[in-house]
Coordinates of C-alpha atoms and ligand atoms in Angstrom, one line a residue:
M20 CA 98.0 134.8 86.0
K21 CA 95.1 135.0 83.7
P22 CA 95.5 138.3 80.8
R23 CA 93.0 140.1 81.4
V24 CA 91.2 141.5 78.3
L25 CA 88.5 144.5 77.2
I26 CA 86.2 144.1 74.7
L27 CA 84.4 147.2 73.7
G28 CA 81.3 147.0 72.1
G29 CA 79.0 144.4 72.2
G30 CA 77.6 143.4 68.7
I31 CA 78.3 140.1 67.7
A32 CA 81.8 141.0 67.0
G33 CA 82.3 141.4 70.8
I34 CA 80.1 138.6 71.6
A35 CA 82.5 136.4 69.4
A36 CA 85.7 137.4 71.3
A37 CA 84.4 137.2 74.7
M38 CA 82.7 133.9 73.7
K39 CA 86.3 132.6 73.2
L40 CA 88.1 134.5 75.4
T41 CA 86.2 133.4 78.1
A42 CA 85.9 129.6 77.2
S43 CA 89.4 129.2 77.1
G44 CA 90.4 131.0 80.5
A45 CA 90.9 134.5 80.2
R46 CA 89.6 137.3 82.1
V47 CA 86.9 139.2 79.8
T48 CA 85.2 142.5 80.5
L49 CA 82.7 143.3 77.8
I50 CA 81.9 147.4 77.9
E51 CA 78.5 148.2 76.0
S52 CA 77.3 151.6 75.1
R53 CA 73.4 150.2 75.5
D54 CA 71.8 148.2 77.8
R55 CA 71.5 145.0 75.8
L56 CA 73.5 143.3 73.9
G57 CA 73.3 142.7 69.7
G58 CA 74.0 146.2 68.5
R59 CA 73.4 146.4 64.9
A60 CA 71.3 143.1 65.1
S61 CA 69.2 143.5 68.0
S62 CA 65.9 143.8 69.2
F63 CA 63.9 146.4 71.3
F64 CA 60.7 146.8 72.9
D65 CA 57.6 148.3 71.3
A66 CA 54.9 149.5 73.2
K67 CA 52.6 150.1 70.5
S68 CA 52.6 146.2 69.8
G69 CA 53.8 145.5 73.2
L70 CA 55.9 143.3 71.6
W71 CA 59.9 142.8 71.2
L72 CA 60.9 143.6 67.2
D73 CA 64.4 143.1 65.8
N74 CA 65.9 146.4 64.5
C75 CA 65.7 144.4 61.1
Q76 CA 64.7 141.2 59.8
H77 CA 68.3 139.0 59.6
V78 CA 68.6 136.1 57.5
T79 CA 71.5 134.1 57.4
L80 CA 72.6 131.5 55.2
G81 CA 73.6 127.7 55.1
C82 CA 77.8 128.8 54.1
C83 CA 78.1 131.3 57.3
D84 CA 80.4 129.0 58.8
S85 CA 81.5 131.1 61.7
Y86 CA 78.2 132.2 62.5
L87 CA 76.9 129.3 62.8
H88 CA 79.4 127.9 64.7
L89 CA 78.9 131.4 67.0
C90 CA 75.3 130.2 67.5
D91 CA 76.1 126.4 68.1
L92 CA 78.2 128.0 71.2
L93 CA 75.2 130.0 72.2
G94 CA 73.2 127.0 72.3
V95 CA 71.1 128.8 69.6
S96 CA 71.2 126.6 66.3
H97 CA 67.8 124.9 67.1
L98 CA 66.2 128.5 67.2
I99 CA 67.0 129.0 63.0
R100 CA 64.4 128.1 60.7
W101 CA 66.0 126.8 57.3
D102 CA 63.9 128.0 53.9
D103 CA 65.7 125.6 51.0
E104 CA 63.1 127.6 48.9
Q105 CA 63.1 131.0 47.5
Y106 CA 59.4 132.2 46.5
W107 CA 59.7 134.9 44.0
V108 CA 56.5 136.9 43.1
E109 CA 55.7 139.4 40.5
E110 CA 53.3 141.5 40.1
G111 CA 50.0 140.0 39.7
G112 CA 51.3 137.5 42.5
R113 CA 52.6 134.6 39.8
T114 CA 55.2 132.9 42.1
T115 CA 58.1 131.4 41.1
I116 CA 59.8 128.6 43.7
L117 CA 63.5 128.2 43.1
K118 CA 64.1 124.8 45.4
P119 CA 67.4 123.0 44.7
A120 CA 67.1 119.7 42.8
N121 CA 69.5 116.8 44.0
L122 CA 72.0 117.7 41.6
P123 CA 75.6 118.5 42.6
A124 CA 76.7 122.6 43.0
P125 CA 76.3 124.1 40.5
L126 CA 73.5 122.2 38.8
H127 CA 71.5 122.0 42.0
G128 CA 69.6 124.9 41.1
L129 CA 69.4 124.7 37.6
P130 CA 65.8 122.8 37.0
A131 CA 63.7 125.5 39.2
F132 CA 65.8 128.0 37.2
L133 CA 65.2 127.2 33.6
K134 CA 61.6 126.5 34.9
A135 CA 61.4 130.2 36.4
K136 CA 58.2 132.2 35.2
F137 CA 59.6 135.6 35.7
L138 CA 62.3 135.0 33.6
D139 CA 61.9 134.5 29.8
I140 CA 64.3 132.0 27.7
G141 CA 66.5 134.4 26.7
E142 CA 66.8 136.6 30.0
K143 CA 67.5 132.6 31.1
A144 CA 70.2 131.8 28.7
R145 CA 71.9 135.2 29.2
I146 CA 72.2 135.1 32.7
S147 CA 72.8 131.0 33.0
A148 CA 75.9 132.1 31.0
A149 CA 76.7 135.2 33.1
L150 CA 76.4 132.5 36.0
A151 CA 79.0 130.2 34.3
Q152 CA 81.4 133.2 33.9
L153 CA 81.3 134.3 37.2
R154 CA 82.0 130.7 39.0
F155 CA 85.5 131.0 37.8
L156 CA 86.3 134.4 38.0
N157 CA 89.2 135.6 40.6
R158 CA 86.9 138.2 42.5
F159 CA 89.8 140.0 44.0
E160 CA 91.0 140.8 40.5
H161 CA 87.8 142.7 40.1
E162 CA 87.5 145.0 43.4
A163 CA 87.7 147.8 41.7
Q164 CA 85.4 147.8 39.4
T165 CA 81.4 147.9 40.2
F166 CA 79.4 144.9 39.6
G167 CA 76.9 147.0 37.3
S168 CA 79.9 147.5 35.1
L169 CA 81.0 143.6 35.5
L170 CA 77.3 142.9 34.4
D171 CA 77.9 145.0 31.5
D172 CA 80.9 143.0 30.2
L173 CA 78.6 139.9 31.0
N174 CA 76.2 141.3 28.5
Q175 CA 73.3 141.2 30.6
H176 CA 70.0 143.7 29.2
E177 CA 68.0 145.8 31.8
S178 CA 65.3 143.4 32.2
E179 CA 67.4 140.8 33.8
R180 CA 69.3 143.4 36.0
T181 CA 65.9 144.3 37.5
K182 CA 64.4 141.1 37.7
F183 CA 67.0 138.8 38.9
W184 CA 70.5 140.8 39.7
D185 CA 69.1 143.7 42.1
P186 CA 67.0 141.5 43.9
I187 CA 70.1 139.3 45.1
I188 CA 73.0 141.5 45.2
I189 CA 71.0 145.2 47.0
S190 CA 70.1 142.7 49.6
A191 CA 73.1 140.6 49.9
C192 CA 75.6 143.4 49.7
N193 CA 73.2 146.3 50.4
L194 CA 73.9 148.3 48.0
T195 CA 72.9 148.9 43.8
P196 CA 74.7 147.2 41.1
E197 CA 75.8 150.3 40.2
R198 CA 77.5 151.1 43.2
V199 CA 79.0 148.0 44.6
S200 CA 82.4 146.5 44.3
A201 CA 82.1 143.5 42.2
L202 CA 84.4 141.8 44.5
P203 CA 81.6 140.9 47.2
A204 CA 78.9 140.7 44.6
I205 CA 80.9 137.7 43.0
Q206 CA 81.5 136.1 46.2
V207 CA 77.6 135.6 46.9
F208 CA 77.2 134.1 44.1
Q209 CA 80.3 131.9 44.3
Q210 CA 80.1 130.9 48.0
A211 CA 76.1 131.0 48.0
F212 CA 74.3 131.1 45.1
L213 CA 76.5 128.2 43.1
A214 CA 77.6 126.8 46.1
G215 CA 75.2 124.0 46.5
A216 CA 71.7 123.3 48.1
R217 CA 73.1 123.6 52.0
A218 CA 75.4 127.0 51.1
S219 CA 72.4 128.7 49.2
R220 CA 69.6 128.2 52.0
I221 CA 68.1 130.9 53.9
G222 CA 68.1 130.6 58.0
I223 CA 65.9 133.0 59.9
M224 CA 65.7 133.3 63.6
T225 CA 62.5 131.9 64.7
V226 CA 62.7 134.2 67.7
P227 CA 63.7 137.7 68.5
L228 CA 67.2 138.5 68.2
G229 CA 67.4 140.1 71.9
Q230 CA 66.5 136.2 73.0
I231 CA 70.0 135.0 71.5
Y232 CA 72.0 137.4 73.0
E233 CA 70.3 136.5 76.5
R234 CA 72.7 133.2 75.7
A235 CA 75.7 135.0 75.6
T236 CA 75.4 137.1 78.9
S237 CA 74.3 134.1 81.0
A238 CA 77.2 131.9 79.0
I239 CA 80.0 134.6 79.9
T240 CA 79.2 135.4 83.0
E241 CA 79.5 131.5 84.4
S242 CA 82.6 131.8 82.6
G243 CA 84.2 134.5 84.8
G244 CA 83.5 137.5 82.3
T245 CA 81.7 140.3 83.2
F246 CA 79.7 143.5 81.5
L247 CA 79.8 146.5 81.8
L248 CA 76.1 147.4 80.1
G249 CA 75.0 151.3 79.8
E250 CA 78.7 152.4 80.0
S251 CA 80.1 154.3 76.9
V252 CA 84.0 154.3 76.0
S253 CA 85.0 157.6 75.0
H254 CA 88.6 157.1 75.1
F255 CA 90.6 154.0 74.3
N256 CA 94.2 153.0 73.4
S257 CA 96.1 149.3 73.9
H258 CA 95.7 148.9 77.0
T259 CA 93.4 151.3 78.6
A260 CA 89.4 152.2 78.1
T261 CA 87.3 155.1 79.5
L262 CA 84.3 155.9 80.2
A263 CA 81.8 158.4 79.9
S264 CA 81.8 158.9 83.3
G265 CA 85.6 159.3 83.4
H266 CA 86.5 156.0 84.9
T267 CA 89.3 154.5 83.3
L268 CA 89.9 150.4 83.3
E269 CA 93.6 148.7 82.6
A270 CA 93.7 145.3 80.9
D271 CA 97.0 143.4 79.0
A272 CA 95.1 143.2 75.9
V273 CA 92.3 145.6 74.6
I274 CA 89.6 144.4 71.4
C275 CA 87.8 147.5 70.1
A276 CA 84.7 145.7 68.8
L277 CA 83.1 149.8 68.1
P278 CA 81.4 150.3 64.8
F279 CA 84.4 151.9 62.6
E280 CA 83.3 155.6 63.2
K281 CA 83.5 155.3 67.0
A282 CA 86.7 153.4 67.0
V283 CA 88.4 156.7 64.7
L284 CA 86.3 158.7 67.1
F285 CA 87.5 157.6 70.4
A286 CA 90.8 155.6 69.7
D287 CA 94.2 157.9 71.7
D288 CA 95.3 160.6 69.0
G289 CA 98.9 159.4 69.2
L290 CA 97.6 155.8 68.2
K291 CA 95.7 156.9 65.1
H292 CA 99.1 159.0 64.0
L293 CA 101.3 155.8 64.8
D294 CA 98.8 153.0 63.3
E295 CA 97.9 153.5 59.9
R296 CA 95.1 151.4 60.3
F297 CA 92.7 154.5 61.7
A298 CA 93.5 156.2 58.0
G299 CA 91.9 154.1 55.9
M300 CA 88.8 153.4 58.6
A301 CA 88.5 157.2 58.4
R302 CA 87.5 157.1 54.7
M303 CA 85.0 154.6 55.0
T304 CA 81.5 155.8 54.8
H305 CA 77.3 153.8 55.3
S306 CA 74.8 152.1 53.5
P307 CA 71.4 152.2 54.7
I308 CA 68.9 149.7 55.5
L309 CA 65.0 150.2 56.3
G310 CA 62.8 147.3 58.1
V311 CA 59.3 147.9 58.2
H312 CA 57.2 145.9 61.0
L313 CA 53.1 145.8 59.4
F314 CA 50.6 144.3 61.8
F315 CA 47.0 143.6 59.5
D316 CA 43.7 142.6 60.8
R317 CA 43.5 139.3 58.8
P318 CA 46.6 137.3 56.9
V319 CA 48.2 138.6 53.6
L320 CA 51.3 136.7 53.1
P321 CA 51.0 133.3 52.5
L322 CA 55.1 132.1 52.1
P323 CA 57.4 132.2 54.8
H324 CA 58.8 134.7 52.6
A325 CA 58.8 136.3 49.6
V326 CA 61.5 138.3 46.9
L327 CA 59.3 140.9 45.1
V328 CA 60.4 140.9 41.7
G329 CA 60.7 144.4 39.9
A330 CA 59.6 146.3 43.4
E331 CA 61.7 148.4 45.5
T332 CA 61.0 146.9 48.5
Q333 CA 63.0 143.8 48.0
W334 CA 61.7 141.2 50.3
L335 CA 59.0 140.0 53.1
F336 CA 58.9 138.0 55.3
R337 CA 56.2 136.6 57.8
K338 CA 56.6 137.2 61.4
D339 CA 53.9 135.0 62.2
A340 CA 52.3 131.6 61.7
S341 CA 49.2 133.3 60.0
G342 CA 50.5 136.1 57.6
R343 CA 49.1 138.6 59.8
V344 CA 52.4 140.4 60.8
V345 CA 55.0 140.9 58.2
H346 CA 58.3 142.5 57.7
A347 CA 59.6 144.1 54.6
V348 CA 63.1 145.1 54.1
I349 CA 64.5 148.3 51.6
S350 CA 68.3 147.1 51.5
A351 CA 70.5 150.5 49.7
A352 CA 68.1 152.7 51.3
D353 CA 69.4 156.0 50.3
D354 CA 66.1 157.3 48.8
W355 CA 64.0 156.2 51.9
M356 CA 65.7 157.9 54.6
G357 CA 64.0 161.3 54.2
L358 CA 60.7 159.9 53.7
D359 CA 58.0 160.2 56.7
Q360 CA 56.4 157.0 58.2
E361 CA 53.1 157.8 56.0
D362 CA 55.0 157.8 52.8
I363 CA 57.3 154.8 53.6
V364 CA 54.0 152.4 54.9
Q365 CA 52.1 154.0 51.8
K366 CA 55.2 152.7 49.2
V367 CA 55.7 149.0 51.1
L368 CA 51.7 148.8 50.6
R369 CA 51.7 149.4 47.2
D370 CA 54.6 147.2 46.6
L371 CA 53.1 144.5 48.7
L372 CA 49.2 145.0 46.9
L373 CA 50.6 144.6 43.7
R374 CA 52.1 141.3 44.7
F375 CA 49.4 140.2 46.8
P376 CA 46.1 141.2 45.4
R377 CA 44.2 139.8 48.6
A378 CA 45.6 141.4 50.5
A379 CA 43.2 144.5 49.2
D380 CA 40.6 144.0 51.7
A381 CA 43.0 143.7 54.8
Q382 CA 43.3 146.7 56.9
L383 CA 46.7 148.1 58.5
E384 CA 46.4 148.0 62.2
L385 CA 49.6 149.2 63.1
A386 CA 53.2 150.3 61.3
R387 CA 56.8 150.4 62.5
P388 CA 59.3 151.6 60.3
V389 CA 62.8 151.4 61.2
K390 CA 65.8 153.4 59.6
E391 CA 69.1 152.3 59.8
R392 CA 71.3 155.1 58.4
R393 CA 74.9 153.4 59.5
A394 CA 73.2 149.7 58.5
T395 CA 76.3 148.5 56.8
F396 CA 80.0 150.1 55.4
A397 CA 79.7 150.7 51.9
C398 CA 81.2 148.0 49.8
I399 CA 82.1 150.4 46.6
P400 CA 85.4 149.8 44.6
G401 CA 88.7 151.2 46.4
F402 CA 86.7 149.8 50.1
E403 CA 88.8 146.5 50.3
S404 CA 92.1 148.7 50.8
L405 CA 90.4 150.4 53.4
R406 CA 89.4 147.8 55.9
P407 CA 91.8 146.8 59.0
T408 CA 93.6 144.3 59.6
T409 CA 92.5 142.6 63.2
A410 CA 96.5 143.4 64.8
S411 CA 98.7 146.1 63.6
E412 CA 101.8 145.6 62.0
S413 CA 103.9 146.1 64.8
G414 CA 101.6 144.1 66.9
Q415 CA 101.3 146.8 69.2
G416 CA 98.0 148.5 69.2
P417 CA 94.8 147.2 70.0
F418 CA 92.9 144.2 68.3
L419 CA 90.2 145.3 65.9
A420 CA 87.4 143.2 65.4
G421 CA 83.9 144.4 63.6
D422 CA 81.9 143.3 60.1
Y423 CA 84.3 145.8 58.4
T424 CA 87.3 144.4 59.4
Q425 CA 89.8 142.2 56.9
T426 CA 87.1 139.3 56.9
D427 CA 86.8 138.4 53.5
W428 CA 82.9 139.3 54.2
P429 CA 80.9 141.8 53.1
A430 CA 79.0 143.4 56.4
T431 CA 76.7 140.6 57.9
M432 CA 76.7 138.8 60.9
E433 CA 79.3 136.5 59.6
G434 CA 81.8 138.9 58.7
A435 CA 81.6 140.3 62.3
S436 CA 81.7 136.8 63.9
R437 CA 84.6 136.2 61.9
S438 CA 86.1 139.1 63.0
G439 CA 85.5 138.6 66.9
F440 CA 86.6 135.0 67.0
A441 CA 90.0 136.4 64.9
A442 CA 90.6 139.0 67.2
A443 CA 90.1 136.3 70.4
A444 CA 92.8 134.3 68.4
H445 CA 95.3 136.7 68.3
V446 CA 94.8 137.9 72.0
L447 CA 95.4 133.8 72.8
R448 CA 98.2 133.6 70.9
S449 CA 99.7 137.0 72.3
F450 CA 99.5 135.4 75.8
R451 CA 99.8 132.1 75.2
N452 CA 102.6 131.1 78.3
Q453 CA 100.0 132.8 80.6
I454 CA 96.9 130.9 79.7
A455 CA 95.7 127.6 81.5
F456 CA 93.8 126.0 78.6
A457 CA 91.1 124.2 79.3
P458 CA 90.2 120.9 77.7
S459 CA 87.2 121.8 76.3
T460 CA 88.7 125.1 74.8
P461 CA 87.1 125.3 71.3
E462 CA 89.8 125.0 68.4
L463 CA 90.9 128.5 67.9
V464 CA 90.2 129.8 64.2
Ligands
FAD572 C1 68.9 146.8 59.3 C2 70.1 146.0 59.5 C3 70.0 144.7 58.2 C4 71.0 143.8 58.6 N1 70.6 142.6 57.9 C5 71.6 141.5 57.8 C6 71.4 140.0 57.4 O1 70.1 139.9 56.9 N2 72.4 139.4 57.6 C7 73.6 139.6 58.3 O2 74.3 138.5 58.2 N3 74.0 141.0 58.7 C8 73.0 141.7 58.3 N4 73.5 143.3 58.7 C9 74.4 143.4 59.0 C10 74.9 142.9 60.7 O3 73.8 143.6 61.7 C11 76.2 143.6 61.1 O4 77.4 143.5 60.3 C12 76.7 143.0 62.3 O5 75.5 142.8 63.6 C13 77.8 143.9 62.7 O6 78.5 143.7 64.1 P1 79.5 144.1 65.0 O7 79.6 143.4 66.2 O8 80.2 144.1 64.0 O9 79.0 145.8 64.8 P2 78.0 146.7 66.0 O10 76.7 145.5 66.1 O11 78.0 148.1 65.6 O12 78.4 146.8 67.2 C14 79.1 147.3 67.9 C15 78.9 147.6 69.6 O13 79.4 148.7 69.8 C16 78.6 149.4 71.2 N5 78.9 151.1 70.8 C17 79.1 151.9 70.0 N6 79.1 152.9 70.6 C18 79.9 152.1 71.6 C19 80.6 153.0 73.0 N7 80.9 154.3 73.5 N8 80.8 152.6 74.2 C20 80.7 151.2 74.0 N9 80.0 150.5 73.0 C21 79.4 151.0 71.9 C22 77.2 149.3 69.5 O14 76.1 149.3 70.4 C23 77.5 147.8 69.9 O15 76.8 147.4 70.2 C24 72.2 144.2 59.0 C25 72.5 145.3 59.6 C26 71.4 146.3 60.0 C27 71.5 147.2 60.6

């Protein structure tokens, strides 16, 4: 008999688990409360623009092996556009292109960095010295300190923090250096920035994220999996899930791929009492992100993307060929959550116009800010010990998947993919004898 597996939650973690399990012969039922897959990395139909818009621009990196593997499984890898160059734009519009040279890592970034116009010679010297040390730190030994305090130890001045460290860390970790644990921040440099041209390149989906999951729906259904979309889980334990409608489903294994706050809310009380993983999850907190879709009457952004040096708006992305449609991203957006649409748009426009003065004549036709208050878990010092393992110590509990589990990554599509594959691998190991492996079964991670 093929094992029956319930997957709760159809975000990237749930999709990754479902893809692996159905390909390996398990009978999967995926329950998702929304009427579409994708969770925090998804699209919605915007009636005003008549377009499918992403909740926020999602960026991947060349080092995100598990997410890229998932894209391969979904057959969507060709839809990723890879930007090898990064465009850093200062007030007034001066632009630095950080472009990898044909040198071994970490020297690949050095020639462009040394020519960067937004940093003076002293700033470059201090940043280079810090990067050289970051490369060899054991990041796990720095989990309990903030990256800001590590920058103090590395003699970093205010100017290089504002111009260099803040834009990278705030967008990669969704917290300011003053709040984020040094562990994920060091990781950004060790595994991406300093790891080579391939690892640090930026990948952007050329279609709305929602289109990617249409592939998941057909792939999973064709392999015998089923979906319950628009159905909310209200209670679960190791072998059952009860829906808000009152209906209870049973299975040989349950993978909970809900956000951590929902997993804690809906887990069976007895389970929470016995399974120590839930105590840590109950203490985790969130950090918000704001994405702003902007539609102008003429082109305003001549670059594929822009890192805004010294601005509260960290990134702009060009969303059409001409640069008329722009998406602005503000990570660690706590101070923006209380602002209304008008104030948000004025602040973003100010950041944009200061760096792209030629856009001054353009008329903004439509703006669509999207606030995500629970965008990611907050990687503050101490967070790593709160992250749960995929399987419980006793092996009795449900399997957990989600970017918040122990993935060795911050809250990212990479972390979510890793967690989904890991949960599928645990299930497959538990039912090794019951599964007739198809010859095409992908290697388990
Ligand atoms: C604004 C924003 C920008 C981001 N930018 C990036 C980026 O640039 N690069 C990057 O790598 N990552 C980025 N992330 C993070 C990335 O989106 C997440 O790490 C990833 O999508 C998490 O996937 P998940 O499957 O772990 O969780 P989720 O996506 O939260 O999936 C959980 C699923 O469970 C469903 N659910 C909830 N309650 C129930 C219930 N009761 N019953 C059934 N289903 C339920 C939810 O609808 C959801 O589909 C960003 C996130 C946000 C919000």
